[in-house]
Amino acid sequence: MRPLFNTVKLDPLRLFFSPNLLIRRKTTLVSLPSFTCPNKTLTRIQTPGVFHCKEMATVSSESAAGAVVQVKDKIELTEVEKQIFDRFVNTLHHFSLHTELRVAGGWVRDKLLGKECYDIDIAIDNMSGSEFVDKVREYLLSTGEEAHGVGIIPRNPDQSKHLETARMRLLDLWIDFVNLRSEDYSENSRIPTMTFGTAKEDAYRRDLTINSLFYNINTGSVEDLTGRGIEDLKSGKIVTPLPPKDTFLDDPLRVLRAIRFGARFGFVFEEELTKAAACDDVKNALAAKVSKERVGTEIDLMISGNQPVKAMTYIADLTLFWVVFTLHPKVEPTVSEECQGLCVAYLDAAWNLIQLIGGSSFTGEQRRLCLYAALFLPFRDTIYKDGKGKKVPVVNCIFRDSLKQKASDPETVIKIHRSLEKFLALIPLLTSNDDTQPAEVDMGMELFDVPITSKLRVATGFLLLEVKEFWRAGLLLSTLLYPSDTDSTQDFLEKQFELDRRRDLFKAAEDAIVNLGLEKVWDLKPLVNGKDIMTVLHLKSGGPIVREWQQKLLAWQLAHPVRDCGGMP
């Protein structure tokens, strides 16, 4: 059977790395530049949003003016939080415990910023988290209330997980419990000896000053024991309580956390922190000491967050890109280190187009994988060979080995990448104003009773069946790659497309697909199944013949939507 489509061949030098793909949003340019900058990176300079070639990008540091952030004078508890904390205080009274309970970290920060937070971490001064959870559970049982989800997350010092954490679920909120800590390091080891510590010692062992604040449940007050937490929160600065290199070597994942919070809040980095984050000792520790699952979780939070482009730009600028997104050692073709700038540029373009189109077109998961597909777009044709000599897309290696994400993530991103050529072939047909559809859609197979005017619907239906609910992600990236009418000999900065034109192109193609009744074509129920085909053809087993007839019958069904059984219009 011949291919379903006569696809548009994507020349990576003409399309993926084309200097003529410039997109304009309002007064800001987003350039997808030529991949011809030896020994340089791509970064924003001068005009925000414009990518040019420059020797080395710089992360915003404290030399820039920090933002003025509105911080509340006190924390206002929700009714649920009051009920939870009351249970903890009642536990202390029930057992006559002389224990101080503090909420630590992000919850305190977010509440002071006026944001709701459902991630509650309790720090305990004179017993372990598991011991206190046992007390809470016993107290709740005495009142007729049952504790749910009680469990222990063990420490794993080899992967920089130094604390045992107890968990339980109260009033539909997960709560973690740990003891306040003090850490001592031997001369030849970076794995600390954990002991009970004071609240001040614990605050200084936190990753950032803005995350070192406590809310004392016993007294109902905020405690800033580093003396900098509130100040740095108000001035919008990312600072570590202790020297940043020591803090990062203690747990190298803190580098990525600093990046995530800096991007999320738009805070600036302390200059010493920037130097430490990019130093070889910290990069080597991040690569060797932190589990890939923890790295993948941080990257996923960045991609799913409110500033994914800024976060990935920081990662590239701090020369951490290839530490985080490690490629297979033997990829084909060879990938230049400077490709990181192009990855960020495509992510930027996709993010801006998603914002312009509107979030309602994408679910959170669709947006997440669309952004991953944009970030890894320069790798779409890059492969490596496994132990059996099979060619494997390098995107699979990044998700599986570097980020330890679920198996469906690389599968979906690869499907999105493979859909781009076909979408590029269909976009001019879907957006045509002609009433009669062109006949150039070569189906590449023998069809039964498929009028010329139905071939576009059939071709589009088959494509959407490949990517299913992620078809809008494929369409969006194809919209960004849609060839320019600009003369390639013109000056680089003159080759620009307005982002709203790309949005209009996306909307026109999307509307056409919806009007064709294909928005959820994968829900279409086949007229006959494989068993029926085997019976009619007197076959004892399935195989290519059954698959071919399934394709033919599906094509006929797509070409005759009025008669199908799937409720298609």
Coordinates of C-alpha atoms in Angstrom, one line a residue:
M1 CA 0.0 0.0 0.0
R2 CA 1.4 3.4 -0.9
P3 CA 1.5 6.3 1.6
L4 CA -1.7 8.0 2.3
F5 CA -0.3 11.4 1.6
N6 CA 1.9 13.0 -1.0
T7 CA 3.5 15.1 1.8
V8 CA 5.4 18.3 1.7
K9 CA 9.1 17.5 2.4
L10 CA 10.4 19.6 5.3
D11 CA 13.9 20.7 4.4
P12 CA 15.4 21.4 7.8
L13 CA 17.6 24.2 6.4
R14 CA 14.7 25.8 4.6
L15 CA 12.0 25.5 7.2
F16 CA 13.2 24.3 10.6
F17 CA 16.3 26.5 10.6
S18 CA 15.1 29.1 8.3
P19 CA 16.1 32.7 8.9
N20 CA 12.9 34.0 7.3
L21 CA 10.5 32.7 10.0
L22 CA 10.0 35.9 12.0
I23 CA 6.8 36.4 13.9
R24 CA 5.6 39.8 15.1
R25 CA 3.4 40.2 18.1
K26 CA 2.1 43.7 18.6
T27 CA 5.4 45.7 18.8
T28 CA 7.6 42.8 19.8
L29 CA 9.4 40.4 17.4
V30 CA 10.0 36.7 18.0
S31 CA 12.6 35.5 15.5
L32 CA 13.2 31.9 14.6
P33 CA 16.8 32.5 13.4
S34 CA 19.2 30.7 11.1
F35 CA 21.0 27.8 12.6
T36 CA 24.4 29.2 11.4
C37 CA 26.0 30.7 14.5
P38 CA 29.2 28.8 15.2
N39 CA 30.3 28.9 18.9
K40 CA 27.5 31.2 19.9
T41 CA 24.1 31.0 21.6
L42 CA 20.9 32.7 20.8
T43 CA 19.4 35.1 23.3
R44 CA 17.2 38.1 23.7
I45 CA 19.0 41.4 23.6
Q46 CA 18.0 45.0 23.0
T47 CA 14.3 44.4 22.1
P48 CA 12.5 41.9 24.3
G49 CA 11.5 38.8 22.4
V50 CA 14.1 39.2 19.6
F51 CA 16.7 36.5 19.2
H52 CA 20.1 37.5 17.9
C53 CA 23.4 35.8 17.8
K54 CA 25.5 36.7 20.8
E55 CA 28.5 35.1 22.5
M56 CA 26.8 34.3 25.8
A57 CA 23.5 35.1 27.3
T58 CA 23.1 36.4 30.8
V59 CA 20.5 35.6 33.3
S60 CA 18.8 38.6 35.0
S61 CA 20.9 39.2 38.1
E62 CA 20.7 41.6 41.0
S63 CA 22.4 44.3 38.9
A64 CA 19.0 44.7 37.4
A65 CA 16.4 46.4 39.6
G66 CA 14.4 43.9 41.6
A67 CA 10.6 44.0 41.3
V68 CA 8.5 45.7 44.0
V69 CA 6.3 42.9 45.2
Q70 CA 3.2 43.3 47.3
V71 CA 3.5 41.2 50.5
K72 CA 0.9 40.8 53.1
D73 CA 1.6 41.8 56.7
K74 CA 0.0 38.6 58.1
I75 CA -1.3 35.3 56.9
E76 CA -5.0 34.8 56.6
L77 CA -6.1 31.2 57.0
T78 CA -8.9 29.6 55.1
E79 CA -11.6 27.7 57.0
V80 CA -10.1 24.4 56.0
E81 CA -6.6 25.4 57.1
K82 CA -8.0 26.5 60.4
Q83 CA -9.7 23.2 60.9
I84 CA -6.5 21.3 60.0
F85 CA -4.3 23.3 62.3
D86 CA -6.8 23.1 65.1
R87 CA -6.5 19.3 64.9
F88 CA -2.8 19.5 65.2
V89 CA -3.0 21.9 68.2
N90 CA -5.6 19.6 69.8
T91 CA -3.2 16.7 69.3
L92 CA -0.6 18.5 71.3
H93 CA -3.0 19.2 74.1
H94 CA -4.4 15.7 74.1
F95 CA -0.9 14.2 74.7
S96 CA 0.5 17.1 76.7
L97 CA 3.3 17.5 74.1
H98 CA 5.7 20.5 74.4
T99 CA 6.1 20.6 70.6
E100 CA 6.2 23.5 68.3
L101 CA 4.6 23.1 64.9
R102 CA 5.5 25.2 61.9
V103 CA 4.4 25.4 58.3
A104 CA 7.5 25.7 56.2
G105 CA 8.4 26.9 52.8
G106 CA 6.2 27.5 49.8
W107 CA 2.9 27.7 51.6
V108 CA 4.1 30.6 53.7
R109 CA 5.6 32.4 50.7
D110 CA 2.4 32.0 48.6
K111 CA 0.1 33.0 51.4
L112 CA 2.1 36.2 52.0
L113 CA 1.8 36.9 48.3
G114 CA -1.9 36.6 48.5
K115 CA -2.0 33.3 46.6
E116 CA -3.8 30.1 47.7
C117 CA -1.5 27.1 48.2
Y118 CA -2.5 23.5 48.9
D119 CA 1.0 22.2 49.5
I120 CA 1.3 22.1 53.3
D121 CA 4.6 21.0 54.9
I122 CA 4.8 20.8 58.7
A123 CA 8.2 21.1 60.4
I124 CA 8.4 19.6 64.0
D125 CA 11.0 20.6 66.5
N126 CA 11.4 17.6 68.8
M127 CA 10.1 14.5 67.1
S128 CA 10.1 12.9 63.7
G129 CA 7.3 13.4 61.2
S130 CA 6.2 9.8 61.5
E131 CA 6.0 10.0 65.3
F132 CA 3.8 13.1 65.1
V133 CA 1.6 11.5 62.4
D134 CA 1.0 8.6 64.7
K135 CA -0.1 11.0 67.5
V136 CA -2.4 12.8 65.1
R137 CA -3.9 9.5 63.9
E138 CA -4.4 8.3 67.5
Y139 CA -6.1 11.6 68.5
L140 CA -8.4 11.6 65.5
L141 CA -9.5 8.0 66.3
S142 CA -10.3 9.2 69.8
T143 CA -12.7 11.7 68.3
G144 CA -14.3 9.2 65.9
E145 CA -12.4 10.6 62.8
E146 CA -10.3 8.4 60.7
A147 CA -6.9 9.4 59.2
H148 CA -6.4 8.7 55.5
G149 CA -3.4 8.1 53.3
V150 CA -0.8 7.7 56.1
G151 CA 2.5 6.8 54.7
I152 CA 6.3 7.2 54.9
I153 CA 8.6 8.5 52.1
P154 CA 12.1 7.1 53.1
R155 CA 15.3 9.2 52.9
N156 CA 17.6 8.5 50.0
P157 CA 20.9 10.4 50.6
D158 CA 22.5 9.1 47.4
Q159 CA 19.9 11.1 45.4
S160 CA 20.1 14.1 47.7
K161 CA 16.8 13.1 49.5
H162 CA 18.1 13.6 53.1
L163 CA 14.9 13.6 55.1
E164 CA 12.3 10.9 55.8
T165 CA 8.9 12.4 55.2
A166 CA 5.6 11.3 56.7
R167 CA 2.3 12.0 54.9
M168 CA -1.4 12.0 55.6
R169 CA -4.6 13.3 54.1
L170 CA -6.8 15.6 56.1
L171 CA -10.0 17.3 54.8
D172 CA -8.9 16.4 51.2
L173 CA -5.5 18.0 51.5
W174 CA -2.2 16.1 51.5
I175 CA 0.1 17.2 54.3
D176 CA 3.8 16.3 54.7
F177 CA 5.6 16.1 58.1
V178 CA 9.3 16.4 58.7
N179 CA 11.5 17.2 61.7
L180 CA 13.5 20.4 61.8
R181 CA 17.0 19.6 60.7
S182 CA 20.7 20.4 61.2
E183 CA 23.3 18.9 58.9
D184 CA 26.9 18.0 59.5
Y185 CA 29.3 17.1 56.7
S186 CA 32.4 14.9 57.0
E187 CA 35.5 16.1 55.3
N188 CA 35.3 13.6 52.4
S189 CA 31.5 13.3 51.9
R190 CA 28.7 15.5 50.6
I191 CA 26.2 13.2 52.3
P192 CA 25.3 14.9 55.6
T193 CA 24.7 13.4 59.0
M194 CA 21.1 14.4 59.9
T195 CA 20.3 15.6 63.4
F196 CA 17.4 17.4 65.0
G197 CA 18.0 21.1 64.6
T198 CA 16.6 24.4 65.7
A199 CA 14.1 26.4 63.5
K200 CA 16.9 28.8 62.7
E201 CA 19.3 26.0 61.6
D202 CA 16.6 24.5 59.5
A203 CA 15.8 27.9 57.8
Y204 CA 19.4 28.3 56.8
R205 CA 19.4 24.8 55.2
R206 CA 16.5 25.7 52.9
D207 CA 17.0 26.3 49.2
L208 CA 16.1 30.0 49.0
T209 CA 15.4 32.8 51.4
I210 CA 11.9 33.2 50.1
N211 CA 11.3 29.6 50.9
S212 CA 12.8 29.7 54.4
L213 CA 9.9 31.4 56.1
F214 CA 7.9 29.7 58.8
Y215 CA 4.3 30.1 60.0
N216 CA 4.3 29.1 63.7
I217 CA 1.0 27.2 64.3
N218 CA 1.4 27.5 68.0
T219 CA 1.6 31.3 68.0
G220 CA -0.1 32.1 64.7
S221 CA 2.9 34.3 63.5
V222 CA 5.3 34.4 60.6
E223 CA 9.0 33.7 61.4
D224 CA 11.8 35.1 59.2
L225 CA 14.8 33.4 60.9
T226 CA 17.3 34.2 58.1
G227 CA 16.4 37.9 58.4
R228 CA 16.2 38.1 54.6
G229 CA 13.1 36.1 53.6
I230 CA 10.6 39.0 53.8
E231 CA 13.0 41.5 52.3
D232 CA 13.9 39.3 49.3
L233 CA 10.2 38.5 48.8
K234 CA 9.4 42.2 48.7
S235 CA 12.3 43.1 46.4
G236 CA 11.8 40.1 44.1
K237 CA 15.2 38.5 44.5
I238 CA 16.3 34.9 44.3
V239 CA 18.9 34.4 47.0
T240 CA 20.1 31.3 49.0
P241 CA 20.4 31.6 52.8
L242 CA 23.9 30.2 52.8
P243 CA 26.6 30.6 50.1
P244 CA 24.9 29.4 46.9
K245 CA 27.6 26.9 45.8
D246 CA 27.4 25.2 49.2
T247 CA 23.6 25.2 49.0
F248 CA 23.6 23.7 45.4
L249 CA 26.2 21.1 46.2
D250 CA 24.1 20.0 49.2
D251 CA 21.2 19.3 46.8
P252 CA 21.9 20.2 43.2
L253 CA 18.2 20.1 42.3
R254 CA 18.0 23.5 44.0
V255 CA 19.5 25.0 40.9
L256 CA 16.4 24.0 38.9
R257 CA 14.2 25.1 41.8
A258 CA 15.8 28.5 41.8
I259 CA 15.2 28.7 38.0
R260 CA 11.6 27.7 38.4
F261 CA 10.8 30.2 41.1
G262 CA 12.8 33.0 39.3
A263 CA 10.8 32.4 36.2
R264 CA 7.4 31.9 37.9
F265 CA 7.6 35.1 40.0
G266 CA 9.8 37.2 37.6
F267 CA 12.4 37.6 40.3
V268 CA 16.0 38.4 39.7
F269 CA 19.0 36.2 40.6
E270 CA 21.7 37.2 43.0
E271 CA 25.0 37.5 41.0
E272 CA 26.8 35.0 43.2
L273 CA 24.0 32.6 42.7
T274 CA 24.2 32.9 38.9
K275 CA 27.9 32.1 39.0
A276 CA 27.4 29.1 41.2
A277 CA 24.6 27.7 39.2
A278 CA 26.8 27.7 36.0
C279 CA 30.0 26.3 37.6
D280 CA 31.2 22.9 36.6
D281 CA 31.1 21.4 40.1
V282 CA 27.4 22.1 40.4
K283 CA 26.6 20.9 36.9
N284 CA 28.5 17.7 37.5
A285 CA 26.7 17.2 40.8
L286 CA 23.3 17.8 39.1
A287 CA 24.1 15.2 36.4
A288 CA 25.5 12.6 38.8
K289 CA 23.8 13.1 42.2
V290 CA 20.1 13.9 41.5
S291 CA 17.7 11.3 40.3
K292 CA 16.3 11.8 36.8
E293 CA 12.8 11.5 38.2
R294 CA 13.4 14.6 40.4
V295 CA 14.9 16.5 37.5
G296 CA 11.9 15.5 35.3
T297 CA 9.4 16.7 37.9
E298 CA 11.1 20.2 38.0
I299 CA 11.2 20.5 34.2
D300 CA 7.6 19.5 34.0
L301 CA 6.6 22.1 36.5
M302 CA 8.4 24.7 34.4
I303 CA 6.8 23.6 31.1
S304 CA 3.4 23.5 32.8
G305 CA 3.9 26.8 34.6
N306 CA 3.2 30.4 33.7
Q307 CA 6.6 31.2 32.3
P308 CA 8.0 28.1 30.4
V309 CA 10.0 30.2 28.0
K310 CA 11.7 32.2 30.6
A311 CA 12.6 29.1 32.6
M312 CA 14.1 27.3 29.5
T313 CA 16.0 30.5 28.7
Y314 CA 17.5 30.5 32.1
I315 CA 18.5 26.9 31.8
A316 CA 20.2 27.6 28.4
D317 CA 21.9 30.8 29.7
L318 CA 23.3 29.0 32.7
T319 CA 24.7 26.3 30.4
L320 CA 22.5 23.7 32.0
F321 CA 20.5 22.7 28.9
W322 CA 22.6 19.7 27.9
V323 CA 23.0 18.6 31.5
V324 CA 19.2 18.4 31.8
F325 CA 18.3 17.3 28.3
T326 CA 21.0 14.7 27.8
L327 CA 21.1 13.1 24.3
H328 CA 22.2 9.6 23.4
P329 CA 26.0 9.7 22.8
K330 CA 25.6 8.5 19.2
V331 CA 22.9 10.5 17.5
E332 CA 22.5 10.9 13.8
P333 CA 22.9 13.6 12.5
T334 CA 25.2 15.2 15.0
V335 CA 23.6 17.9 17.1
S336 CA 25.5 21.1 17.8
E337 CA 25.6 22.5 21.3
E338 CA 24.3 25.8 19.9
C339 CA 21.0 24.1 19.0
Q340 CA 19.7 24.9 22.5
G341 CA 19.0 28.5 21.4
L342 CA 16.9 27.2 18.5
C343 CA 15.0 24.9 20.9
V344 CA 14.1 27.9 23.1
A345 CA 13.2 30.0 20.0
Y346 CA 10.6 27.5 18.9
L347 CA 9.2 27.2 22.4
D348 CA 8.9 31.0 22.5
A349 CA 7.1 31.1 19.2
A350 CA 4.7 28.3 20.1
W351 CA 4.0 29.8 23.6
N352 CA 3.2 33.2 22.1
L353 CA 0.9 31.7 19.5
I354 CA -0.9 29.7 22.2
Q355 CA -1.4 32.8 24.2
L356 CA -2.8 34.7 21.2
I357 CA -5.1 31.8 20.2
G358 CA -6.5 31.5 23.7
G359 CA -6.2 28.8 26.3
S360 CA -9.6 27.4 25.7
S361 CA -8.4 25.6 22.5
F362 CA -6.0 23.4 24.5
T363 CA -6.4 21.4 27.7
G364 CA -3.5 21.5 30.2
E365 CA -2.1 18.2 28.9
Q366 CA -2.4 19.3 25.3
R367 CA -0.6 22.6 26.0
R368 CA 2.1 20.8 27.9
L369 CA 3.0 18.3 25.2
C370 CA 2.6 20.9 22.5
L371 CA 5.3 23.0 24.3
Y372 CA 7.5 19.9 24.6
A373 CA 7.1 19.2 20.9
A374 CA 8.1 22.8 20.2
L375 CA 11.1 22.7 22.5
F376 CA 12.3 19.5 20.8
L377 CA 11.4 20.4 17.3
P378 CA 15.0 20.7 16.1
F379 CA 15.4 17.0 17.1
R380 CA 12.5 15.7 15.1
D381 CA 14.7 14.0 12.5
T382 CA 17.5 13.0 15.0
I383 CA 17.8 9.3 15.8
Y384 CA 20.1 6.9 17.5
K385 CA 20.4 3.1 17.1
D386 CA 19.6 0.8 19.9
G387 CA 21.3 -2.4 20.8
K388 CA 19.5 -4.3 18.0
G389 CA 20.4 -1.6 15.4
K390 CA 16.9 -0.2 15.3
K391 CA 16.6 3.5 14.7
V392 CA 15.0 5.3 17.6
P393 CA 14.0 9.0 17.7
V394 CA 16.3 10.8 20.2
V395 CA 13.2 12.5 21.7
N396 CA 12.4 9.1 23.1
C397 CA 15.8 9.0 24.8
I398 CA 15.3 12.5 26.3
F399 CA 11.9 11.7 27.9
R400 CA 12.9 8.2 29.0
D401 CA 16.4 8.6 30.2
S402 CA 16.9 12.4 31.0
L403 CA 13.4 13.2 32.4
K404 CA 12.0 9.8 33.3
Q405 CA 8.5 10.8 32.1
K406 CA 5.7 8.5 31.4
A407 CA 6.1 6.4 28.2
S408 CA 3.1 8.1 26.5
D409 CA 4.8 11.5 26.5
P410 CA 7.5 10.7 23.9
E411 CA 5.0 8.7 21.9
T412 CA 2.7 11.7 21.7
V413 CA 5.5 14.2 20.9
I414 CA 6.9 11.9 18.2
K415 CA 3.4 11.6 16.6
I416 CA 3.0 15.4 16.7
H417 CA 6.4 15.8 14.9
R418 CA 5.5 13.2 12.3
S419 CA 2.2 14.9 11.6
L420 CA 3.8 18.2 10.6
E421 CA 4.6 17.5 7.0
K422 CA 1.0 16.3 6.4
F423 CA -0.5 19.3 8.1
L424 CA 1.6 21.5 5.9
A425 CA 0.3 19.8 2.9
L426 CA -3.3 20.2 4.1
I427 CA -3.3 23.7 5.4
P428 CA -3.6 25.4 2.0
L429 CA -6.5 23.1 1.1
L430 CA -8.3 23.5 4.5
T431 CA -8.0 27.3 4.3
S432 CA -9.0 27.7 0.6
N433 CA -12.0 29.9 -0.1
D434 CA -13.0 27.8 -3.1
D435 CA -16.3 26.0 -2.8
T436 CA -15.0 22.9 -4.6
Q437 CA -12.1 21.2 -2.9
P438 CA -9.0 20.6 -5.1
A439 CA -8.2 17.1 -6.3
E440 CA -4.5 17.2 -5.5
V441 CA -5.0 15.2 -2.3
D442 CA -3.5 11.9 -3.5
M443 CA -4.8 9.2 -1.2
G444 CA -2.3 6.7 -2.5
M445 CA -4.7 3.8 -2.3
E446 CA -7.7 2.4 -4.1
L447 CA -10.9 3.9 -2.7
F448 CA -14.5 2.8 -3.1
D449 CA -16.9 5.5 -4.2
V450 CA -14.9 8.5 -2.9
P451 CA -15.9 11.7 -4.7
I452 CA -13.1 14.2 -5.4
T453 CA -14.8 16.6 -3.1
S454 CA -14.6 14.2 -0.3
K455 CA -10.9 13.4 -0.5
L456 CA -9.9 16.3 1.7
R457 CA -12.2 15.1 4.4
V458 CA -10.8 11.6 4.1
A459 CA -7.1 12.7 4.2
T460 CA -7.7 15.0 7.1
G461 CA -9.6 12.4 9.0
F462 CA -6.8 9.9 8.6
L463 CA -4.3 12.4 9.9
L464 CA -6.3 13.3 12.9
L465 CA -6.7 9.6 13.7
E466 CA -2.9 9.4 14.0
V467 CA -2.6 12.2 16.6
K468 CA -6.1 12.1 18.0
E469 CA -6.8 14.7 20.7
F470 CA -3.4 16.3 20.1
W471 CA -4.1 17.3 16.5
R472 CA -4.3 21.0 17.5
A473 CA -0.7 20.8 18.7
G474 CA 0.4 19.5 15.4
L475 CA -1.7 22.1 13.6
L476 CA -0.2 24.9 15.7
L477 CA 3.4 23.9 15.1
S478 CA 2.7 23.5 11.4
T479 CA 1.2 26.9 11.4
L480 CA 4.5 28.3 12.7
L481 CA 6.4 26.3 10.0
Y482 CA 4.1 27.3 7.1
P483 CA 6.4 28.6 4.4
S484 CA 6.9 32.3 3.9
D485 CA 6.1 34.3 0.7
T486 CA 9.1 36.5 1.6
D487 CA 12.0 36.5 -0.9
S488 CA 14.8 34.6 0.9
T489 CA 17.3 37.0 -0.5
Q490 CA 15.8 39.9 1.4
D491 CA 17.4 41.3 4.6
F492 CA 17.0 39.1 7.7
L493 CA 15.0 41.6 9.7
E494 CA 12.7 42.4 6.8
K495 CA 11.4 38.8 6.7
Q496 CA 8.7 38.9 9.4
F497 CA 5.3 37.6 9.8
E498 CA 2.8 39.0 12.1
L499 CA 1.8 36.6 14.8
D500 CA -1.9 37.4 14.3
R501 CA -1.6 36.2 10.7
R502 CA -0.4 32.8 12.1
R503 CA -3.3 32.8 14.5
D504 CA -5.7 33.5 11.7
L505 CA -4.2 30.7 9.7
F506 CA -4.5 28.3 12.6
K507 CA -8.1 29.4 13.3
A508 CA -9.1 29.0 9.6
A509 CA -7.7 25.5 9.5
E510 CA -9.2 24.6 12.9
D511 CA -12.6 25.9 11.8
A512 CA -12.4 23.9 8.6
I513 CA -11.7 20.7 10.5
V514 CA -14.6 21.3 12.9
N515 CA -16.9 22.1 10.0
L516 CA -15.9 18.9 8.3
G517 CA -17.2 17.1 11.4
L518 CA -13.7 15.7 12.3
E519 CA -13.0 17.3 15.6
K520 CA -13.3 14.0 17.4
V521 CA -13.1 11.6 14.5
W522 CA -11.3 8.9 16.6
D523 CA -14.7 8.3 18.3
L524 CA -16.1 7.1 15.0
K525 CA -17.3 3.6 15.3
P526 CA -16.0 1.3 12.4
L527 CA -18.7 -0.2 10.2
V528 CA -17.1 -3.6 10.5
N529 CA -14.4 -5.0 12.6
G530 CA -11.3 -7.1 11.8
K531 CA -13.1 -10.3 12.6
D532 CA -15.9 -9.5 10.1
I533 CA -13.4 -8.8 7.4
M534 CA -11.6 -12.1 8.1
T535 CA -14.9 -14.0 7.8
V536 CA -15.8 -12.4 4.5
L537 CA -12.4 -12.9 3.0
H538 CA -12.1 -16.5 4.5
L539 CA -8.9 -15.6 6.3
K540 CA -7.7 -17.6 9.3
S541 CA -5.6 -14.8 10.8
G542 CA -5.2 -11.0 10.5
G543 CA -2.4 -9.2 8.9
P544 CA -1.7 -6.7 6.1
I545 CA -4.7 -7.7 4.1
V546 CA -7.1 -7.1 7.0
R547 CA -5.4 -3.8 7.8
E548 CA -5.7 -2.7 4.1
W549 CA -9.4 -3.4 4.0
Q550 CA -9.9 -1.6 7.3
Q551 CA -8.2 1.5 5.8
K552 CA -10.4 1.2 2.7
L553 CA -13.6 0.9 4.6
L554 CA -12.7 3.7 6.9
A555 CA -11.9 5.9 3.9
W556 CA -15.3 5.1 2.5
Q557 CA -16.9 5.8 5.9
L558 CA -15.2 9.2 6.1
A559 CA -16.2 10.1 2.6
H560 CA -19.9 9.3 3.3
P561 CA -20.5 10.9 6.7
V562 CA -24.3 11.0 6.4
R563 CA -24.5 7.2 6.3
D564 CA -21.9 6.3 9.0
C565 CA -22.9 4.9 12.4
G566 CA -20.7 7.2 14.6
G567 CA -23.0 10.2 14.8
M568 CA -20.9 12.2 12.4
P569 CA -22.7 15.1 10.7

